[in-house]
Amino acid sequence: MKAVSDTFAETYKRQGAWSDLTLDQLFKKTAEAAPDRLAIADAPDKAEWTGGEPRQVTYGEADREIERLAGFFRTVGLAADHVIGLQAPNTVDMVIAFLAALRADLVVTPLPLHWRQKNVVAALNSIGAKGFVAADRVETRMVGNDARDVAADLFSLRFVFGLGKEVPDGLIELGTMLAEIGDDLILPDSDRPSASDHVATISWTRSGAESQPMTRCHNHWTAAGEALLREMELDDAPRFLVPYALSGLTGLGTGVLPWLMTGGSLHLHHPTSLKRLADHATAVKADVVLAPGPLVAVLDQAIAHEKTMIAAWNVASPRATNYTPRHRMVDVHVADEFALVAHRRPETGTPVNFPPGKQFGSAGRESGPALVEVNVTKGEEGQSAQLSFEGPMVPGLKWHQGAGLDDVAGVAAKNVGEGVLETTLKPDWDGETLQSFGIPGQLAPGIGDLTAIDDVYSSYPDIAEAAAFVVEDGVMGARLYAAVVPTPGRVPDAKAFFAFLDAQGVDLAAIPNRVLVLQSLPRQADGRVDRERLTLRTQRLPSKVA
């Protein structure tokens, strides 16, 4: 399924923003030129947080594994444009499964690691997924068991595959299956015209009341990768260290795509501590280290060798602060799943604010095509301004299994023209330039509309009413809290409350950081919960937080 009309695609290609290469073809190009070069490497502590010992593969080895797995997908009955879900941490096996699905002309929907069974079922059902690949475990969570339950709840799901060494019964263990099959599977050459214009992935927004699918073709992704590469000066075959889950625009757009486009080595990391990340970067002599913006200064000081730091700032991050890095540094502002803007940090150490309009990158790069246009829509009197995006990087919303998904109440974005997304994001700007996408302290990571969480908290038997609210945090940008009013005569137990949420399969991002017990919820004149007062009360009276 093509992501945009032929007219739009030809316009982008004529501008030089799009090409005829798919993501898999980018990989194969390097595999043919440098088959013995290291392609992908697991983190050394892999066995601590998922099944299997760490391994690494060259481009030639990875290409053969991708070919066999792609042939297996087609042999079992997965056809072009079938959707396959993928929920796994950063491992070699996960990246190979991702690229194999693309080589088989499937559409991959990488799912956030914090999603639980209910979230996964709802997402896969809404887009008509036919297959699902899941890790055996992520830390103490048995993701493979959840995947088996997803298959039981979703009858349209034809195949459920497992990655790792602890795959439960009921899942097809890909490693064992491919070892038994050997090299007999042959993948027919794809005869799909304009393959790079077809949908490659469906990712999921995190800033609306409901998760919303975003459709991206191969060229949408390469435009995102190019926006970052414009700001970097890299040697041949650079080494990338990526600690972000490969499930959205940050992990894929700023981690995987630059790796594919430069033919370097991808070193995967699962974040547990800054020290481990710094030690990992030093051990592999990473040329490029991706890290959360608020932590990049500490990490930069802990890594001695020359490198480029990519500081990722999402819609929930605090404002970027002045910092003069030891080496090169690129600030990447990521607007949920809609778009990203990258700027090289100047020698002064002051973050670059950028005006709305077409984004070309840092000064002096205006000769290339604009990869995204950012516009601020001024709201009516008393309403906040909102952001809209358009251009070669911006995804679509339509999918043949999900007509009208942009019309669902509570979504974060709507199409207002081909290639144009109008969003609910409220920008942090001074009337002339943007500092970031989203206002710090107003959105918790992975969480959209707070009203959608209130009923979840209120469903606990000892709670009469509840409200979710956010408290500004210097590192996370904002943390999610819960204010609860006990049922008369009852005293809610905090540990029991958290156990209840876990038993209900609540999205891990919706688990509150702390709980505030009140006699009543503060309300505005129209009866709505006054979340701002809750935030102020918590920040001023931390001793009241249980």
XYZ file of C-alpha atoms in Angstrom:
546
model
C 0.000 0.000 0.000
C 1.466 3.341 -1.035
C 1.743 5.955 1.688
C 1.102 8.976 -0.553
C -0.172 9.663 -4.027
C 2.163 9.242 -6.998
C 2.067 13.010 -7.527
C 3.341 13.711 -4.029
C 5.989 11.005 -4.272
C 7.311 12.326 -7.581
C 7.445 15.860 -6.191
C 9.504 14.746 -3.194
C 11.846 12.731 -5.429
C 12.283 15.630 -7.830
C 13.235 17.816 -4.860
C 15.832 15.257 -3.765
C 14.084 14.504 -0.469
C 13.009 10.973 -1.463
C 14.674 8.178 -3.450
C 13.908 4.724 -4.862
C 15.777 2.852 -2.101
C 13.943 0.905 0.608
C 15.392 0.443 4.084
C 16.255 -3.162 3.230
C 18.014 -2.053 0.048
C 20.126 0.354 2.106
C 21.203 -2.599 4.229
C 21.875 -4.864 1.220
C 23.952 -2.141 -0.402
C 26.392 -2.260 2.522
C 26.201 -6.062 2.795
C 27.345 -6.370 -0.820
C 30.119 -3.787 -0.448
C 31.438 -4.840 2.983
C 30.112 -8.285 3.980
C 32.748 -8.755 6.715
C 32.048 -5.441 8.467
C 30.368 -5.651 11.878
C 26.697 -4.838 11.363
C 24.850 -5.331 14.669
C 26.044 -6.147 18.181
C 24.170 -7.013 21.372
C 24.854 -5.327 24.683
C 27.297 -7.329 26.844
C 24.726 -7.574 29.662
C 21.958 -8.889 27.405
C 21.392 -12.087 29.404
C 20.419 -10.000 32.457
C 17.307 -8.509 30.841
C 16.239 -10.877 28.076
C 16.764 -14.465 26.961
C 19.928 -15.597 25.207
C 23.602 -14.725 25.314
C 24.904 -11.619 23.531
C 26.005 -12.040 19.945
C 27.177 -9.936 17.041
C 26.869 -10.398 13.291
C 28.613 -9.063 10.211
C 26.684 -7.603 7.303
C 27.100 -10.831 5.361
C 25.888 -12.990 8.252
C 22.974 -10.683 8.996
C 21.973 -10.545 5.334
C 21.740 -14.333 5.167
C 19.654 -14.465 8.359
C 17.357 -11.726 7.060
C 16.912 -13.555 3.756
C 16.001 -16.837 5.445
C 13.601 -15.239 7.892
C 11.932 -13.190 5.139
C 11.486 -16.408 3.148
C 10.004 -18.103 6.209
C 7.489 -15.287 6.690
C 6.323 -15.625 3.087
C 6.296 -19.435 3.197
C 3.953 -19.604 6.190
C 1.456 -17.348 4.411
C 2.275 -13.763 5.335
C 1.786 -11.754 2.145
C 2.760 -8.276 1.009
C 1.141 -5.506 3.118
C 0.185 -7.894 5.906
C 0.901 -6.238 9.255
C 3.187 -7.910 11.783
C 3.572 -6.598 15.328
C 6.971 -6.483 17.012
C 7.526 -6.052 20.754
C 11.073 -6.734 21.879
C 14.005 -4.949 23.511
C 17.168 -3.924 21.675
C 18.759 -7.133 20.419
C 20.367 -8.400 17.238
C 17.428 -10.781 16.787
C 14.952 -7.907 17.029
C 16.698 -5.858 14.309
C 16.973 -8.890 12.013
C 13.268 -9.648 12.484
C 12.443 -6.013 11.660
C 14.510 -5.990 8.456
C 13.317 -9.469 7.434
C 9.697 -8.372 7.644
C 10.479 -5.387 5.433
C 12.318 -7.599 2.937
C 9.185 -9.754 2.758
C 7.155 -6.598 1.945
C 5.320 -6.791 5.274
C 4.314 -3.762 7.312
C 5.910 -3.719 10.775
C 4.253 -2.128 13.771
C 6.898 -1.826 16.517
C 5.042 -1.649 19.843
C 6.233 0.286 22.906
C 7.802 -1.933 25.555
C 5.641 -0.424 28.300
C 2.435 -1.607 26.611
C 0.605 -4.447 28.310
C -1.725 -7.069 26.866
C -4.794 -4.789 26.596
C -2.842 -2.132 24.710
C -1.321 -4.690 22.341
C -4.649 -6.386 21.594
C -6.361 -3.064 20.884
C -3.566 -1.860 18.610
C -3.138 -5.058 16.593
C -6.895 -5.483 16.218
C -7.383 -1.908 14.984
C -4.946 -2.364 12.093
C -5.786 -5.956 11.224
C -2.418 -7.492 12.130
C -1.792 -11.039 10.916
C 1.406 -11.794 12.849
C 3.196 -10.878 16.058
C 6.845 -11.249 17.082
C 7.568 -10.934 20.808
C 10.615 -11.345 23.031
C 10.563 -14.055 25.658
C 11.074 -11.515 28.460
C 12.067 -7.934 29.203
C 13.688 -7.828 32.638
C 11.084 -9.491 34.930
C 8.164 -9.159 32.483
C 7.374 -12.349 30.610
C 6.440 -10.700 27.324
C 6.210 -14.070 25.582
C 3.451 -15.208 27.939
C 1.568 -11.971 27.260
C 1.942 -12.553 23.515
C 0.392 -16.003 23.875
C -2.566 -14.419 25.679
C -2.841 -11.789 22.942
C -3.191 -14.580 20.381
C -5.972 -16.124 22.450
C -7.865 -12.814 22.516
C -7.290 -11.873 18.875
C -8.617 -14.508 16.486
C -7.445 -12.658 13.373
C -3.822 -13.099 14.504
C -2.577 -16.068 12.506
C 1.029 -16.365 13.669
C 2.789 -15.557 16.953
C 6.564 -15.853 16.960
C 9.017 -15.757 19.853
C 12.558 -14.385 20.177
C 14.985 -15.612 22.845
C 15.755 -18.784 24.750
C 12.770 -18.838 27.112
C 9.944 -18.816 24.549
C 6.777 -20.318 26.079
C 4.666 -23.062 24.533
C 2.223 -21.736 21.971
C 4.740 -19.464 20.228
C 6.851 -20.354 17.198
C 10.476 -19.980 18.315
C 12.132 -18.285 15.353
C 15.703 -19.239 16.231
C 14.987 -22.959 16.489
C 12.700 -22.939 13.446
C 15.273 -21.289 11.190
C 18.048 -23.595 12.410
C 15.954 -26.639 11.483
C 14.917 -25.258 8.094
C 18.455 -24.359 7.040
C 19.045 -22.546 3.760
C 16.323 -24.232 1.737
C 13.859 -21.335 1.852
C 14.020 -19.098 -1.196
C 12.485 -15.638 -1.074
C 11.087 -14.603 -4.465
C 12.345 -11.251 -5.714
C 9.889 -8.469 -5.025
C 8.248 -7.085 -8.146
C 6.599 -4.234 -6.258
C 6.893 -0.970 -8.247
C 8.048 2.142 -6.370
C 8.683 -0.026 -3.297
C 10.169 2.849 -1.289
C 6.807 4.682 -1.454
C 4.924 1.824 0.218
C 4.100 1.763 3.921
C 6.952 0.202 5.904
C 5.830 0.772 9.486
C 2.907 1.751 11.647
C 4.046 3.520 14.803
C 1.901 4.859 17.627
C 1.391 8.339 19.033
C 1.759 8.959 22.755
C 0.329 12.465 23.189
C -3.405 11.924 22.647
C -6.122 10.377 24.777
C -6.008 7.334 22.492
C -3.016 5.687 20.839
C -3.161 6.492 17.153
C -1.404 4.711 14.266
C 1.011 6.673 12.076
C 1.847 5.154 8.674
C 5.377 5.744 7.350
C 6.853 4.555 4.075
C 10.562 3.867 3.596
C 11.102 7.390 2.255
C 9.457 8.999 5.279
C 12.066 7.226 7.396
C 15.043 8.144 5.238
C 13.942 11.790 5.334
C 14.029 11.624 9.141
C 17.480 10.033 9.079
C 18.759 12.612 6.593
C 17.632 15.466 8.856
C 19.977 14.143 11.533
C 22.871 13.248 9.227
C 22.909 16.804 7.868
C 24.027 17.980 11.295
C 26.803 15.407 11.761
C 30.297 14.990 10.355
C 30.969 11.261 10.420
C 33.860 9.104 9.253
C 33.230 6.019 7.141
C 31.371 3.157 8.852
C 30.684 4.951 12.164
C 29.814 3.032 15.335
C 26.379 3.935 16.761
C 25.300 3.215 20.340
C 21.507 3.267 20.709
C 19.819 2.876 24.126
C 16.303 3.793 22.956
C 13.762 1.082 22.211
C 13.334 0.713 18.461
C 9.611 1.345 18.549
C 9.206 4.941 17.435
C 10.655 8.032 15.852
C 13.424 8.476 18.437
C 14.816 4.940 18.368
C 14.296 4.279 14.669
C 14.658 7.780 13.248
C 17.738 8.864 15.210
C 19.289 5.432 15.792
C 18.516 2.841 13.128
C 18.164 5.116 10.090
C 21.525 6.910 10.421
C 23.128 3.477 10.848
C 21.469 2.098 7.705
C 22.264 5.222 5.689
C 25.969 5.286 6.624
C 26.653 1.536 6.599
C 28.182 1.588 10.053
C 27.888 -0.690 13.083
C 24.833 -0.674 15.354
C 25.585 -1.356 19.025
C 22.397 -1.984 20.964
C 21.858 -1.063 24.611
C 19.113 -1.607 27.170
C 19.184 1.283 29.664
C 19.702 0.368 33.311
C 22.169 3.025 34.492
C 24.213 5.922 33.119
C 27.439 4.230 34.189
C 26.652 1.124 32.159
C 25.801 3.255 29.137
C 29.051 5.229 29.473
C 31.084 2.042 29.966
C 29.415 0.476 26.927
C 30.167 3.545 24.795
C 33.810 3.490 25.907
C 34.193 -0.252 25.351
C 33.013 -0.123 21.726
C 34.553 3.330 21.077
C 31.203 4.587 19.849
C 31.431 7.410 17.310
C 27.802 8.395 17.918
C 25.994 8.056 21.250
C 22.246 8.651 21.447
C 21.006 9.756 24.874
C 18.116 11.604 26.553
C 18.732 15.343 26.381
C 18.539 15.945 30.154
C 21.270 13.329 30.766
C 23.599 14.096 27.905
C 25.902 16.468 29.829
C 26.648 13.875 32.522
C 27.146 11.161 29.933
C 29.382 13.336 27.758
C 31.701 13.975 30.691
C 31.885 10.256 31.486
C 33.056 9.265 27.977
C 36.628 10.258 27.246
C 37.116 9.373 23.566
C 36.021 11.607 20.697
C 32.401 11.124 19.721
C 29.196 12.835 18.652
C 26.485 13.106 21.276
C 22.881 13.096 20.047
C 20.672 14.719 22.673
C 17.058 13.621 22.195
C 14.362 15.964 23.532
C 10.813 14.601 23.397
C 7.514 16.354 24.024
C 7.750 15.616 27.757
C 11.379 16.694 28.227
C 12.471 19.723 30.249
C 13.889 22.657 28.290
C 17.340 22.207 26.821
C 19.915 23.998 28.966
C 23.245 25.616 28.158
C 26.085 23.112 28.034
C 29.355 23.212 26.132
C 30.084 19.610 25.106
C 33.551 18.120 25.037
C 33.027 17.073 21.434
C 30.302 17.427 18.800
C 26.702 17.518 19.967
C 23.429 17.531 18.028
C 20.098 18.436 19.640
C 17.158 16.496 18.199
C 13.665 17.707 19.063
C 11.160 14.896 18.516
C 7.485 15.800 18.160
C 5.830 12.563 19.261
C 5.623 10.384 16.114
C 5.063 13.318 13.760
C 8.458 14.827 12.952
C 11.883 15.731 14.266
C 14.149 18.756 13.932
C 17.927 18.500 14.430
C 20.449 21.265 15.097
C 24.169 21.130 15.769
C 24.900 22.649 19.202
C 27.077 25.772 18.621
C 30.422 26.303 20.376
C 28.760 28.683 22.829
C 26.835 25.738 24.252
C 23.505 27.551 23.871
C 20.707 25.420 22.369
C 19.402 26.623 19.013
C 15.851 27.949 18.975
C 14.241 27.615 15.566
C 11.497 29.623 13.875
C 8.367 27.979 12.457
C 8.405 27.271 8.753
C 10.534 25.078 6.528
C 13.365 23.380 8.397
C 16.669 23.039 6.567
C 18.938 22.397 9.537
C 21.764 24.572 10.787
C 22.776 27.785 9.026
C 24.455 27.283 5.675
C 22.521 24.122 4.738
C 19.628 25.788 2.924
C 20.736 24.345 -0.425
C 19.059 20.998 0.248
C 15.327 20.329 0.335
C 13.343 21.135 3.452
C 12.522 17.798 5.068
C 9.757 19.137 7.298
C 7.749 22.320 7.702
C 6.657 23.239 11.210
C 3.755 25.650 11.609
C 2.172 27.220 14.666
C -1.589 27.626 14.519
C -2.624 30.443 16.817
C -5.670 29.476 18.839
C -8.789 31.469 19.478
C -8.805 33.893 22.406
C -8.134 31.935 25.580
C -6.886 28.877 23.674
C -3.300 27.734 23.278
C -1.438 27.653 19.988
C -0.980 24.247 18.352
C 1.564 22.681 16.021
C 1.079 21.325 12.523
C 3.597 19.533 10.303
C 4.012 18.862 6.624
C 6.670 17.681 4.210
C 8.700 14.609 3.177
C 9.213 13.366 6.763
C 5.618 13.619 7.979
C 3.644 10.340 8.232
C 0.077 9.645 7.241
C -2.887 8.297 9.172
C -4.810 6.142 6.726
C -4.601 2.364 6.663
C -6.936 0.079 4.759
C -7.847 -1.754 7.974
C -8.467 1.446 9.935
C -10.531 3.894 7.895
C -11.508 6.991 9.822
C -8.884 6.570 12.551
C -8.131 10.289 12.385
C -11.751 11.047 13.312
C -11.758 9.205 16.646
C -12.289 11.473 19.649
C -9.152 12.190 21.648
C -6.612 11.544 18.883
C -3.406 13.584 18.756
C -3.429 14.428 15.039
C -5.673 14.845 12.026
C -5.008 15.067 8.301
C -5.981 18.487 6.957
C -4.545 17.807 3.507
C -2.219 15.284 1.908
C 1.073 15.335 3.758
C -0.227 17.770 6.384
C -0.891 16.854 10.029
C -2.634 19.177 12.454
C -1.813 18.119 16.012
C -2.855 18.875 19.570
C 0.733 19.584 20.661
C 1.108 22.953 22.358
C 4.464 24.504 21.471
C 7.010 26.068 23.785
C 7.614 29.295 21.888
C 8.088 33.024 22.455
C 5.976 34.208 19.533
C 8.904 34.052 17.098
C 10.956 30.916 17.726
C 10.364 27.443 19.096
C 12.376 26.081 22.010
C 10.919 22.592 21.850
C 7.886 20.546 20.876
C 5.551 20.456 23.839
C 5.562 22.450 27.052
C 7.754 21.042 29.867
C 5.858 19.865 32.902
C 2.601 19.414 30.980
C 2.951 15.867 29.674
C 4.325 12.712 31.283
C 6.405 10.359 29.078
C 4.244 7.860 27.210
C 1.009 9.446 28.463
C -1.516 11.529 26.585
C -4.776 12.970 27.916
C -4.847 12.556 31.713
C -8.636 12.287 31.885
C -8.374 8.862 30.230
C -6.479 7.579 33.280
C -8.839 8.922 35.959
C -11.366 6.106 35.573
C -8.602 3.505 35.810
C -7.500 4.822 39.198
C -11.115 5.276 40.364
C -11.904 1.629 39.660
C -9.937 0.559 42.757
C -12.563 -0.565 45.332
C -11.359 1.681 48.201
C -11.290 4.852 46.056
C -14.331 7.055 45.505
C -12.738 9.296 42.898
C -9.275 9.918 41.528
C -7.346 12.183 39.175
C -4.047 11.818 37.347
C -1.759 14.847 37.257
C 1.851 15.658 36.439
C 4.635 17.170 38.496
C 7.563 18.847 36.758
C 10.820 16.945 36.982
C 14.296 18.125 36.058
C 15.240 14.877 34.339
C 12.025 13.299 33.083
C 10.342 16.616 32.291
C 7.268 15.486 34.206
C 6.258 12.547 36.382
C 2.790 11.073 36.672
C 1.080 11.264 40.078
C -2.338 10.161 41.335
C -4.662 12.059 43.678
C -7.231 9.766 45.293
C -10.233 10.320 47.551
C -10.996 7.258 49.723
C -14.404 5.655 49.873
C -16.031 6.754 53.184
C -14.849 4.545 56.016
C -12.012 3.000 53.981
C -8.261 3.666 54.016
C -6.615 2.815 50.696
C -3.314 0.962 50.930
C -0.658 2.259 48.513
C 0.961 -1.143 47.917
C -2.417 -2.757 47.313
C -3.330 0.044 44.906
C -0.192 -0.529 42.825
C -0.774 -4.289 42.916
C -4.328 -3.702 41.672
C -3.105 -1.621 38.719
C -0.565 -4.280 37.838
C -3.184 -7.032 38.022
C -5.458 -5.014 35.733
C -2.705 -4.925 33.115
C -2.491 -1.148 33.154
C 0.000 0.354 30.707
C 3.284 0.679 32.617
C 3.538 4.344 31.657
C 0.188 4.952 33.403
C 1.413 3.636 36.775
C 1.755 6.746 38.987
C 5.080 7.658 40.496
C 3.386 8.555 43.794
C -0.086 8.744 45.306
C -1.589 11.731 47.142
C -4.555 10.977 49.449
C -7.068 13.842 49.788
C -10.477 14.436 51.331
C -11.723 15.895 48.041
C -10.406 16.821 44.617
C -9.977 20.530 43.824
C -12.268 21.589 41.003
C -12.672 24.494 38.641
C -15.838 26.558 38.325
C -17.166 24.265 35.574
C -16.670 21.173 37.737
C -13.561 19.831 36.050
C -10.669 18.654 38.205
C -8.155 21.428 38.794
C -4.973 19.520 38.000
C -2.841 22.627 38.224
C -3.752 23.032 41.890
C -2.890 19.392 42.494
C 0.510 19.948 40.908
C 1.192 23.072 42.981
C 0.104 21.365 46.181
C 2.379 18.407 45.573
C 5.397 20.524 44.691
C 4.954 22.669 47.793
C 4.070 19.859 50.188
C 6.184 16.821 49.291
C 5.667 15.374 52.773
C 1.991 14.854 51.935
C 2.840 12.431 49.154
C 2.682 8.770 50.176
